[in-house]
mmCIF file of C-alpha atoms and ligand atoms in Angstrom:
data_model
loop_
_atom_site.group_PDB
_atom_site.id
_atom_site.type_symbol
_atom_site.label_atom_id
_atom_site.label_comp_id
_atom_site.label_asym_id
_atom_site.label_seq_id
_atom_site.Cartn_x
_atom_site.Cartn_y
_atom_site.Cartn_z
ATOM 1 C CA MET A 6 -17.665 -32.851 2.081
ATOM 2 C CA PRO A 7 -14.860 -34.182 4.319
ATOM 3 C CA ALA A 8 -12.362 -31.586 5.537
ATOM 4 C CA ILE A 9 -9.014 -31.732 3.828
ATOM 5 C CA SER A 10 -5.643 -30.125 4.292
ATOM 6 C CA VAL A 11 -2.765 -29.823 1.788
ATOM 7 C CA SER A 12 0.597 -28.088 1.745
ATOM 8 C CA SER A 13 3.368 -27.073 -0.666
ATOM 9 C CA PRO A 14 7.053 -26.346 -0.093
ATOM 10 C CA GLY A 15 8.936 -23.154 -0.830
ATOM 11 C CA LYS A 16 11.677 -23.152 -3.475
ATOM 12 C CA THR A 17 14.985 -21.674 -4.406
ATOM 13 C CA ILE A 18 16.556 -21.160 -7.808
ATOM 14 C CA LEU A 19 20.096 -22.544 -7.887
ATOM 15 C CA PHE A 20 20.888 -21.315 -11.417
ATOM 16 C CA GLY A 21 19.379 -19.239 -14.189
ATOM 17 C CA GLU A 22 16.783 -16.820 -12.802
ATOM 18 C CA HIS A 23 15.903 -14.008 -15.244
ATOM 19 C CA ALA A 24 17.588 -15.877 -18.120
ATOM 20 C CA VAL A 25 14.803 -18.463 -17.790
ATOM 21 C CA VAL A 26 12.245 -15.797 -18.769
ATOM 22 C CA TYR A 27 13.995 -15.619 -22.181
ATOM 23 C CA GLY A 28 14.053 -19.340 -22.916
ATOM 24 C CA HIS A 29 17.361 -20.274 -21.275
ATOM 25 C CA PRO A 30 17.577 -23.229 -18.868
ATOM 26 C CA ALA A 31 17.418 -22.849 -15.088
ATOM 27 C CA ILE A 32 17.604 -25.157 -12.080
ATOM 28 C CA ALA A 33 15.307 -24.933 -9.062
ATOM 29 C CA VAL A 34 14.811 -27.089 -5.972
ATOM 30 C CA PRO A 35 11.997 -27.334 -3.416
ATOM 31 C CA LEU A 36 12.659 -26.114 0.118
ATOM 32 C CA THR A 37 10.707 -28.485 2.298
ATOM 33 C CA SER A 38 11.487 -26.854 5.652
ATOM 34 C CA ILE A 39 9.204 -23.954 4.747
ATOM 35 C CA HIS A 40 5.692 -24.499 3.458
ATOM 36 C CA LEU A 41 2.251 -23.077 2.826
ATOM 37 C CA LYS A 42 -0.762 -24.974 4.118
ATOM 38 C CA ALA A 43 -4.459 -24.667 3.249
ATOM 39 C CA SER A 44 -7.402 -26.435 4.907
ATOM 40 C CA PHE A 45 -10.912 -26.740 3.514
ATOM 41 C CA LEU A 46 -13.843 -27.248 5.867
ATOM 42 C CA GLY A 47 -17.593 -27.395 5.148
ATOM 43 C CA LEU A 48 -19.799 -24.854 6.913
ATOM 44 C CA PRO A 49 -23.079 -26.734 7.463
ATOM 45 C CA GLY A 50 -26.138 -24.529 7.818
ATOM 46 C CA GLN A 51 -24.642 -21.618 5.877
ATOM 47 C CA ALA A 52 -25.947 -20.530 2.476
ATOM 48 C CA ALA A 53 -24.519 -22.342 -0.570
ATOM 49 C CA GLY A 54 -21.880 -20.258 -2.293
ATOM 50 C CA THR A 55 -20.541 -18.820 0.987
ATOM 51 C CA ILE A 56 -16.765 -19.187 0.797
ATOM 52 C CA ARG A 57 -14.889 -17.725 3.728
ATOM 53 C CA VAL A 58 -11.133 -17.149 3.441
ATOM 54 C CA ARG A 59 -8.986 -16.875 6.548
ATOM 55 C CA ASN A 60 -5.263 -16.217 6.533
ATOM 56 C CA ALA A 61 -3.482 -16.851 9.822
ATOM 57 C CA ASN A 62 -0.449 -14.781 8.754
ATOM 58 C CA THR A 63 -2.272 -11.602 7.749
ATOM 59 C CA GLY A 64 -5.362 -11.882 9.953
ATOM 60 C CA GLN A 65 -7.503 -11.806 6.807
ATOM 61 C CA ASP A 66 -11.058 -13.097 7.333
ATOM 62 C CA GLU A 67 -13.162 -12.288 4.280
ATOM 63 C CA LEU A 68 -15.777 -13.653 1.975
ATOM 64 C CA LEU A 69 -14.365 -14.760 -1.363
ATOM 65 C CA SER A 70 -16.954 -12.611 -3.145
ATOM 66 C CA ASP A 71 -15.473 -9.502 -1.442
ATOM 67 C CA LEU A 72 -11.968 -10.112 -2.823
ATOM 68 C CA ALA A 73 -10.824 -8.298 -5.974
ATOM 69 C CA VAL A 74 -11.303 -10.346 -9.148
ATOM 70 C CA ASP A 75 -7.537 -10.437 -9.686
ATOM 71 C CA ASP A 76 -6.777 -11.425 -6.090
ATOM 72 C CA PRO A 77 -4.658 -14.610 -6.372
ATOM 73 C CA VAL A 78 -6.797 -16.489 -3.829
ATOM 74 C CA ARG A 79 -9.979 -15.639 -5.690
ATOM 75 C CA ALA A 80 -8.377 -16.438 -9.048
ATOM 76 C CA ALA A 81 -7.008 -19.812 -7.871
ATOM 77 C CA LEU A 82 -10.360 -20.913 -6.435
ATOM 78 C CA GLN A 83 -12.375 -19.605 -9.382
ATOM 79 C CA TYR A 84 -10.080 -21.231 -11.977
ATOM 80 C CA THR A 85 -10.351 -24.510 -10.088
ATOM 81 C CA ALA A 86 -14.158 -24.429 -9.818
ATOM 82 C CA ASP A 87 -14.430 -23.545 -13.533
ATOM 83 C CA TYR A 88 -11.935 -26.272 -14.507
ATOM 84 C CA VAL A 89 -13.698 -29.066 -12.637
ATOM 85 C CA LYS A 90 -17.066 -27.583 -13.671
ATOM 86 C CA VAL A 91 -18.685 -27.302 -10.259
ATOM 87 C CA PRO A 92 -21.221 -24.507 -10.706
ATOM 88 C CA ARG A 93 -22.656 -24.361 -7.198
ATOM 89 C CA LEU A 94 -20.281 -24.514 -4.264
ATOM 90 C CA SER A 95 -21.400 -25.565 -0.800
ATOM 91 C CA ALA A 96 -20.496 -23.238 2.082
ATOM 92 C CA THR A 97 -16.786 -23.638 2.873
ATOM 93 C CA GLU A 98 -14.135 -22.128 5.093
ATOM 94 C CA ILE A 99 -10.598 -22.018 3.707
ATOM 95 C CA SER A 100 -7.756 -21.430 6.162
ATOM 96 C CA ILE A 101 -4.302 -20.512 4.907
ATOM 97 C CA SER A 102 -1.066 -20.383 6.898
ATOM 98 C CA SER A 103 2.493 -20.116 5.669
ATOM 99 C CA THR A 104 6.092 -20.152 6.825
ATOM 100 C CA ILE A 105 7.327 -19.025 3.377
ATOM 101 C CA PRO A 106 8.310 -15.354 3.663
ATOM 102 C CA ILE A 107 6.543 -13.206 1.088
ATOM 103 C CA ALA A 108 8.356 -11.151 -1.592
ATOM 104 C CA SER A 109 11.641 -12.882 -0.870
ATOM 105 C CA GLY A 110 12.196 -15.105 -3.900
ATOM 106 C CA LEU A 111 11.205 -18.307 -2.106
ATOM 107 C CA GLY A 112 8.017 -19.012 -4.034
ATOM 108 C CA SER A 113 5.274 -17.755 -1.733
ATOM 109 C CA SER A 114 2.940 -16.743 -4.571
ATOM 110 C CA ALA A 115 3.391 -19.973 -6.526
ATOM 111 C CA ALA A 116 2.907 -22.004 -3.337
ATOM 112 C CA LEU A 117 -0.341 -20.152 -2.643
ATOM 113 C CA ALA A 118 -1.711 -20.841 -6.129
ATOM 114 C CA SER A 119 -0.584 -24.456 -6.285
ATOM 115 C CA THR A 120 -1.795 -25.328 -2.775
ATOM 116 C CA LEU A 121 -5.223 -23.757 -3.250
ATOM 117 C CA ILE A 122 -5.732 -25.472 -6.597
ATOM 118 C CA ARG A 123 -4.617 -28.874 -5.289
ATOM 119 C CA GLY A 124 -6.662 -28.551 -2.107
ATOM 120 C CA PHE A 125 -9.828 -27.079 -3.559
ATOM 121 C CA SER A 126 -10.025 -29.576 -6.429
ATOM 122 C CA ARG A 127 -9.525 -32.453 -3.984
ATOM 123 C CA TYR A 128 -12.116 -30.992 -1.608
ATOM 124 C CA LEU A 129 -14.581 -30.834 -4.516
ATOM 125 C CA GLY A 130 -13.908 -34.530 -5.220
ATOM 126 C CA PHE A 131 -11.478 -34.270 -8.164
ATOM 127 C CA ASN A 132 -8.010 -35.797 -8.195
ATOM 128 C CA LEU A 133 -6.169 -33.511 -10.613
ATOM 129 C CA SER A 134 -2.740 -34.542 -11.882
ATOM 130 C CA ASP A 135 0.338 -32.488 -11.009
ATOM 131 C CA GLN A 136 0.369 -31.313 -14.612
ATOM 132 C CA GLN A 137 -3.205 -30.034 -14.405
ATOM 133 C CA ILE A 138 -2.461 -28.300 -11.085
ATOM 134 C CA ASN A 139 0.707 -26.810 -12.544
ATOM 135 C CA ASP A 140 -1.050 -25.495 -15.657
ATOM 136 C CA LEU A 141 -3.731 -23.794 -13.558
ATOM 137 C CA SER A 142 -1.130 -22.408 -11.130
ATOM 138 C CA TYR A 143 0.729 -20.879 -14.056
ATOM 139 C CA GLU A 144 -2.443 -19.025 -15.077
ATOM 140 C CA VAL A 145 -2.719 -17.575 -11.557
ATOM 141 C CA GLU A 146 0.977 -16.630 -11.570
ATOM 142 C CA LYS A 147 0.407 -14.683 -14.804
ATOM 143 C CA ILE A 148 -2.088 -12.425 -13.033
ATOM 144 C CA GLN A 149 0.510 -11.493 -10.432
ATOM 145 C CA HIS A 150 3.734 -11.444 -12.395
ATOM 146 C CA GLY A 151 2.754 -10.671 -15.979
ATOM 147 C CA THR A 152 5.295 -12.847 -17.826
ATOM 148 C CA PRO A 153 6.404 -15.586 -15.428
ATOM 149 C CA SER A 154 8.663 -18.262 -16.855
ATOM 150 C CA GLY A 155 6.686 -20.916 -14.961
ATOM 151 C CA ILE A 156 9.703 -22.233 -13.023
ATOM 152 C CA ASP A 157 8.279 -21.351 -9.589
ATOM 153 C CA ASN A 158 4.898 -23.062 -9.979
ATOM 154 C CA THR A 159 6.579 -26.083 -11.612
ATOM 155 C CA VAL A 160 9.154 -26.815 -8.891
ATOM 156 C CA ILE A 161 6.562 -26.223 -6.180
ATOM 157 C CA THR A 162 3.822 -28.327 -7.745
ATOM 158 C CA TYR A 163 6.098 -31.289 -8.523
ATOM 159 C CA LYS A 164 8.118 -30.906 -5.278
ATOM 160 C CA GLN A 165 11.309 -32.147 -6.967
ATOM 161 C CA PRO A 166 14.547 -30.581 -8.261
ATOM 162 C CA ILE A 167 13.977 -29.480 -11.857
ATOM 163 C CA TYR A 168 15.873 -28.434 -14.948
ATOM 164 C CA TYR A 169 13.485 -26.057 -16.580
ATOM 165 C CA ILE A 170 13.230 -24.495 -20.012
ATOM 166 C CA LYS A 171 10.134 -22.391 -20.622
ATOM 167 C CA GLY A 172 7.681 -24.085 -22.958
ATOM 168 C CA GLN A 173 9.424 -27.487 -22.806
ATOM 169 C CA PRO A 174 8.482 -30.549 -20.758
ATOM 170 C CA VAL A 175 10.037 -30.330 -17.305
ATOM 171 C CA GLN A 176 13.102 -32.503 -16.589
ATOM 172 C CA PHE A 177 13.415 -33.917 -13.075
ATOM 173 C CA LEU A 178 16.963 -34.001 -11.742
ATOM 174 C CA LYS A 179 18.514 -36.841 -9.788
ATOM 175 C CA PHE A 180 21.549 -35.436 -7.989
ATOM 176 C CA ARG A 181 24.456 -37.840 -7.728
ATOM 177 C CA LYS A 182 25.048 -36.655 -4.148
ATOM 178 C CA ALA A 183 22.835 -34.639 -1.832
ATOM 179 C CA ILE A 184 23.933 -31.006 -1.612
ATOM 180 C CA THR A 185 23.778 -28.774 1.448
ATOM 181 C CA ILE A 186 22.617 -25.225 0.870
ATOM 182 C CA ILE A 187 22.023 -22.206 3.050
ATOM 183 C CA VAL A 188 19.321 -19.709 2.167
ATOM 184 C CA ALA A 189 19.695 -16.350 3.922
ATOM 185 C CA ASP A 190 17.312 -13.407 3.821
ATOM 186 C CA THR A 191 18.296 -9.729 3.460
ATOM 187 C CA GLY A 192 14.867 -8.794 4.836
ATOM 188 C CA ILE A 193 14.431 -6.429 1.868
ATOM 189 C CA PRO A 194 11.307 -7.122 -0.223
ATOM 190 C CA SER A 195 12.090 -8.467 -3.682
ATOM 191 C CA LEU A 196 9.458 -7.371 -6.194
ATOM 192 C CA THR A 197 9.487 -9.848 -9.058
ATOM 193 C CA LYS A 198 7.280 -7.901 -11.455
ATOM 194 C CA GLU A 199 9.409 -4.736 -11.161
ATOM 195 C CA THR A 200 12.769 -6.491 -11.438
ATOM 196 C CA VAL A 201 11.653 -8.562 -14.423
ATOM 197 C CA ALA A 202 10.361 -5.350 -16.071
ATOM 198 C CA GLN A 203 13.695 -3.630 -15.421
ATOM 199 C CA VAL A 204 15.616 -6.466 -17.101
ATOM 200 C CA LYS A 205 13.219 -6.331 -20.051
ATOM 201 C CA ALA A 206 13.710 -2.549 -20.424
ATOM 202 C CA ASP A 207 17.503 -2.971 -20.265
ATOM 203 C CA LEU A 208 17.376 -5.780 -22.811
ATOM 204 C CA ASP A 209 15.342 -3.587 -25.164
ATOM 205 C CA GLN A 210 17.699 -0.623 -24.736
ATOM 206 C CA GLN A 211 21.041 -2.462 -24.677
ATOM 207 C CA PRO A 212 20.558 -5.832 -26.355
ATOM 208 C CA LYS A 213 24.272 -6.165 -27.155
ATOM 209 C CA VAL A 214 25.130 -5.978 -23.448
ATOM 210 C CA VAL A 215 22.204 -7.821 -21.865
ATOM 211 C CA LYS A 216 21.651 -10.688 -24.316
ATOM 212 C CA PRO A 217 25.132 -12.204 -23.816
ATOM 213 C CA LEU A 218 24.689 -12.026 -20.028
ATOM 214 C CA LEU A 219 21.469 -14.033 -20.274
ATOM 215 C CA GLU A 220 23.081 -16.508 -22.678
ATOM 216 C CA GLN A 221 26.014 -17.060 -20.319
ATOM 217 C CA MET A 222 23.624 -17.710 -17.448
ATOM 218 C CA GLY A 223 21.898 -20.322 -19.594
ATOM 219 C CA LEU A 224 25.259 -22.012 -20.299
ATOM 220 C CA ILE A 225 26.078 -22.009 -16.591
ATOM 221 C CA ALA A 226 22.758 -23.731 -15.813
ATOM 222 C CA LYS A 227 23.495 -26.310 -18.498
ATOM 223 C CA ASN A 228 26.926 -27.031 -17.011
ATOM 224 C CA ALA A 229 25.525 -27.046 -13.485
ATOM 225 C CA LYS A 230 23.068 -29.770 -14.480
ATOM 226 C CA LYS A 231 26.013 -31.979 -15.521
ATOM 227 C CA GLU A 232 27.900 -31.253 -12.311
ATOM 228 C CA LEU A 233 24.860 -31.912 -10.092
ATOM 229 C CA CYS A 234 24.302 -35.213 -11.857
ATOM 230 C CA SER A 235 27.957 -36.184 -11.423
ATOM 231 C CA GLY A 236 28.243 -34.902 -7.847
ATOM 232 C CA ASN A 237 31.049 -32.369 -8.370
ATOM 233 C CA ILE A 238 30.211 -30.076 -5.474
ATOM 234 C CA GLU A 239 33.262 -27.780 -5.836
ATOM 235 C CA GLU A 240 32.407 -27.030 -9.449
ATOM 236 C CA ILE A 241 28.756 -26.430 -8.542
ATOM 237 C CA GLY A 242 29.998 -23.782 -6.123
ATOM 238 C CA HIS A 243 32.173 -22.083 -8.765
ATOM 239 C CA LEU A 244 29.312 -21.994 -11.215
ATOM 240 C CA MET A 245 27.059 -20.444 -8.590
ATOM 241 C CA THR A 246 29.494 -17.599 -7.921
ATOM 242 C CA GLU A 247 29.955 -17.070 -11.682
ATOM 243 C CA ASN A 248 26.167 -16.858 -11.986
ATOM 244 C CA GLN A 249 26.183 -14.186 -9.250
ATOM 245 C CA ASP A 250 28.744 -12.092 -11.164
ATOM 246 C CA LEU A 251 26.446 -12.128 -14.183
ATOM 247 C CA LEU A 252 23.390 -11.261 -12.071
ATOM 248 C CA LYS A 253 25.340 -8.306 -10.681
ATOM 249 C CA GLN A 254 26.189 -7.144 -14.197
ATOM 250 C CA LEU A 255 22.517 -7.518 -15.052
ATOM 251 C CA GLY A 256 21.788 -5.010 -12.280
ATOM 252 C CA VAL A 257 19.558 -7.206 -10.108
ATOM 253 C CA SER A 258 21.815 -7.509 -7.080
ATOM 254 C CA CYS A 259 22.077 -4.870 -4.333
ATOM 255 C CA PRO A 260 24.634 -4.025 -1.606
ATOM 256 C CA GLU A 261 22.859 -6.153 1.010
ATOM 257 C CA LEU A 262 22.816 -9.220 -1.277
ATOM 258 C CA ASP A 263 26.471 -8.617 -2.222
ATOM 259 C CA LYS A 264 27.382 -8.405 1.449
ATOM 260 C CA LEU A 265 25.738 -11.751 2.224
ATOM 261 C CA VAL A 266 27.349 -13.405 -0.810
ATOM 262 C CA ALA A 267 30.780 -12.101 0.292
ATOM 263 C CA ALA A 268 30.177 -13.209 3.897
ATOM 264 C CA ALA A 269 29.195 -16.706 2.769
ATOM 265 C CA LEU A 270 32.284 -17.033 0.566
ATOM 266 C CA SER A 271 34.711 -15.732 3.167
ATOM 267 C CA ALA A 272 33.209 -18.111 5.749
ATOM 268 C CA GLY A 273 33.980 -21.049 3.473
ATOM 269 C CA ALA A 274 30.951 -21.486 1.188
ATOM 270 C CA LEU A 275 31.814 -23.205 -2.104
ATOM 271 C CA GLY A 276 29.685 -20.703 -4.009
ATOM 272 C CA ALA A 277 26.903 -18.194 -3.457
ATOM 273 C CA LYS A 278 24.459 -16.054 -5.407
ATOM 274 C CA LEU A 279 21.211 -14.187 -5.034
ATOM 275 C CA CYS A 280 18.158 -16.351 -5.690
ATOM 276 C CA GLY A 281 14.864 -15.290 -7.259
ATOM 277 C CA SER A 282 14.349 -11.911 -8.861
ATOM 278 C CA GLY A 283 16.861 -10.046 -6.677
ATOM 279 C CA LYS A 284 17.155 -6.398 -5.517
ATOM 280 C CA GLY A 285 16.449 -7.897 -2.107
ATOM 281 C CA GLY A 286 15.158 -11.250 -0.951
ATOM 282 C CA ASN A 287 17.524 -14.147 -0.351
ATOM 283 C CA ILE A 288 20.914 -15.513 -1.263
ATOM 284 C CA VAL A 289 21.651 -19.212 -1.659
ATOM 285 C CA ALA A 290 25.052 -20.709 -0.864
ATOM 286 C CA VAL A 291 26.308 -24.243 -1.456
ATOM 287 C CA VAL A 292 28.449 -25.507 1.417
ATOM 288 C CA HIS A 293 30.191 -28.554 2.832
ATOM 289 C CA PRO A 294 27.714 -29.960 5.407
ATOM 290 C CA GLU A 295 30.270 -29.710 8.216
ATOM 291 C CA ASP A 296 30.674 -25.941 7.574
ATOM 292 C CA ALA A 297 26.955 -25.152 7.423
ATOM 293 C CA GLU A 298 26.381 -23.970 11.008
ATOM 294 C CA LYS A 299 29.470 -21.748 11.007
ATOM 295 C CA ILE A 300 28.526 -20.127 7.672
ATOM 296 C CA LYS A 301 24.937 -19.642 8.819
ATOM 297 C CA SER A 302 26.210 -17.782 11.932
ATOM 298 C CA GLU A 303 28.406 -15.563 9.749
ATOM 299 C CA LEU A 304 25.446 -14.716 7.533
ATOM 300 C CA LEU A 305 23.344 -13.755 10.554
ATOM 301 C CA ALA A 306 26.248 -11.633 11.839
ATOM 302 C CA ASN A 307 26.436 -9.878 8.446
ATOM 303 C CA GLY A 308 22.868 -8.661 8.221
ATOM 304 C CA ALA A 309 20.759 -11.717 7.327
ATOM 305 C CA VAL A 310 17.402 -11.506 9.141
ATOM 306 C CA SER A 311 17.054 -15.292 8.944
ATOM 307 C CA ALA A 312 18.920 -18.224 7.455
ATOM 308 C CA LEU A 313 18.037 -21.848 6.906
ATOM 309 C CA ILE A 314 20.144 -24.884 6.128
ATOM 310 C CA ALA A 315 18.677 -27.451 3.745
ATOM 311 C CA ARG A 316 19.831 -30.747 2.317
ATOM 312 C CA VAL A 317 18.656 -31.239 -1.251
ATOM 313 C CA GLU A 318 18.748 -34.546 -3.108
HETATM 314 O O1 PMV B 19 9.489 -14.631 -7.987
HETATM 315 P P1 PMV B 19 10.945 -14.894 -7.742
HETATM 316 O O2 PMV B 19 11.622 -13.796 -7.014
HETATM 317 O O3 PMV B 19 11.171 -16.230 -7.158
HETATM 318 O O4 PMV B 19 11.676 -14.893 -9.179
HETATM 319 C C1 PMV B 19 11.346 -15.833 -10.156
HETATM 320 C C2 PMV B 19 12.449 -15.976 -11.115
HETATM 321 C C3 PMV B 19 12.492 -15.022 -12.303
HETATM 322 O O5 PMV B 19 13.317 -15.681 -13.260
HETATM 323 C C4 PMV B 19 13.145 -13.702 -11.924
HETATM 324 C C5 PMV B 19 11.127 -14.738 -12.911
HETATM 325 C C6 PMV B 19 10.516 -15.910 -13.621
HETATM 326 O O6 PMV B 19 9.330 -15.815 -13.957
HETATM 327 O O7 PMV B 19 11.183 -16.925 -13.880
#
């Protein structure tokens, strides 16, 4: 089989994380300056069924059969082989490398699933549609996150800005004007499963407090869609900061995220909020392009371990 190589971008959620788990809309965009890559190479002369997995970031070099059954790499490859109905696999080496930081709300787990499914199916001679790849990626995400909304695997598989409501067909967004964003990392791991479980527990215990917060986030995402499609950048910024206030009330921010949000705003960002599950991970800020470098420097001076500027259209 000819060697192949595929890659997927990272992502950031501009509006509606957490609320999206409960059926409210959310908006996410791909981040193409970070990506996860996987290559598939035949190993002639080695026994059929030998699948070797190498990860340049972790130093992992293992046989697939030695990975835990619920390991996302094993799950992604197994689901793909079962889906395309290839019972006997020829010896293959799979090499993974990534510039998407893990546990930081930028989609590393969804990128891993989506890339492996796209690459392995293609390597086996099947040209799966984005929808098929997305459906399989969602199954892998469930193993890791329990009750994912599906927004991460969807934006990463389709590689386009999306307006997403769980269980409904995805809507692709065409922004009236490109927006410039800065994504800055607290360096604190953000553990999606735990944060989502905390929100669920709070919702169960205090529905009268938590439900309205989630509903307001949904309304903000709905308004933000209109503003993105009409190019009103100032209003997009306001909505982002309003979304952050609600996320704070929901209890998923932390002092380090708050500090970066405040630094972005005082340096001239139009709006800023945490992105992803929170309690660590990254913030996203929307900025005028001419202010981007200055705001990025301020974020780095205020504790960000890294920051990237992206243009999204
Ligand atoms: O995995 P993260 O940190 O990118 O968070 C995903 C967004 C959540 O809304 C918190 C969870 C979900 O499944 O949508």
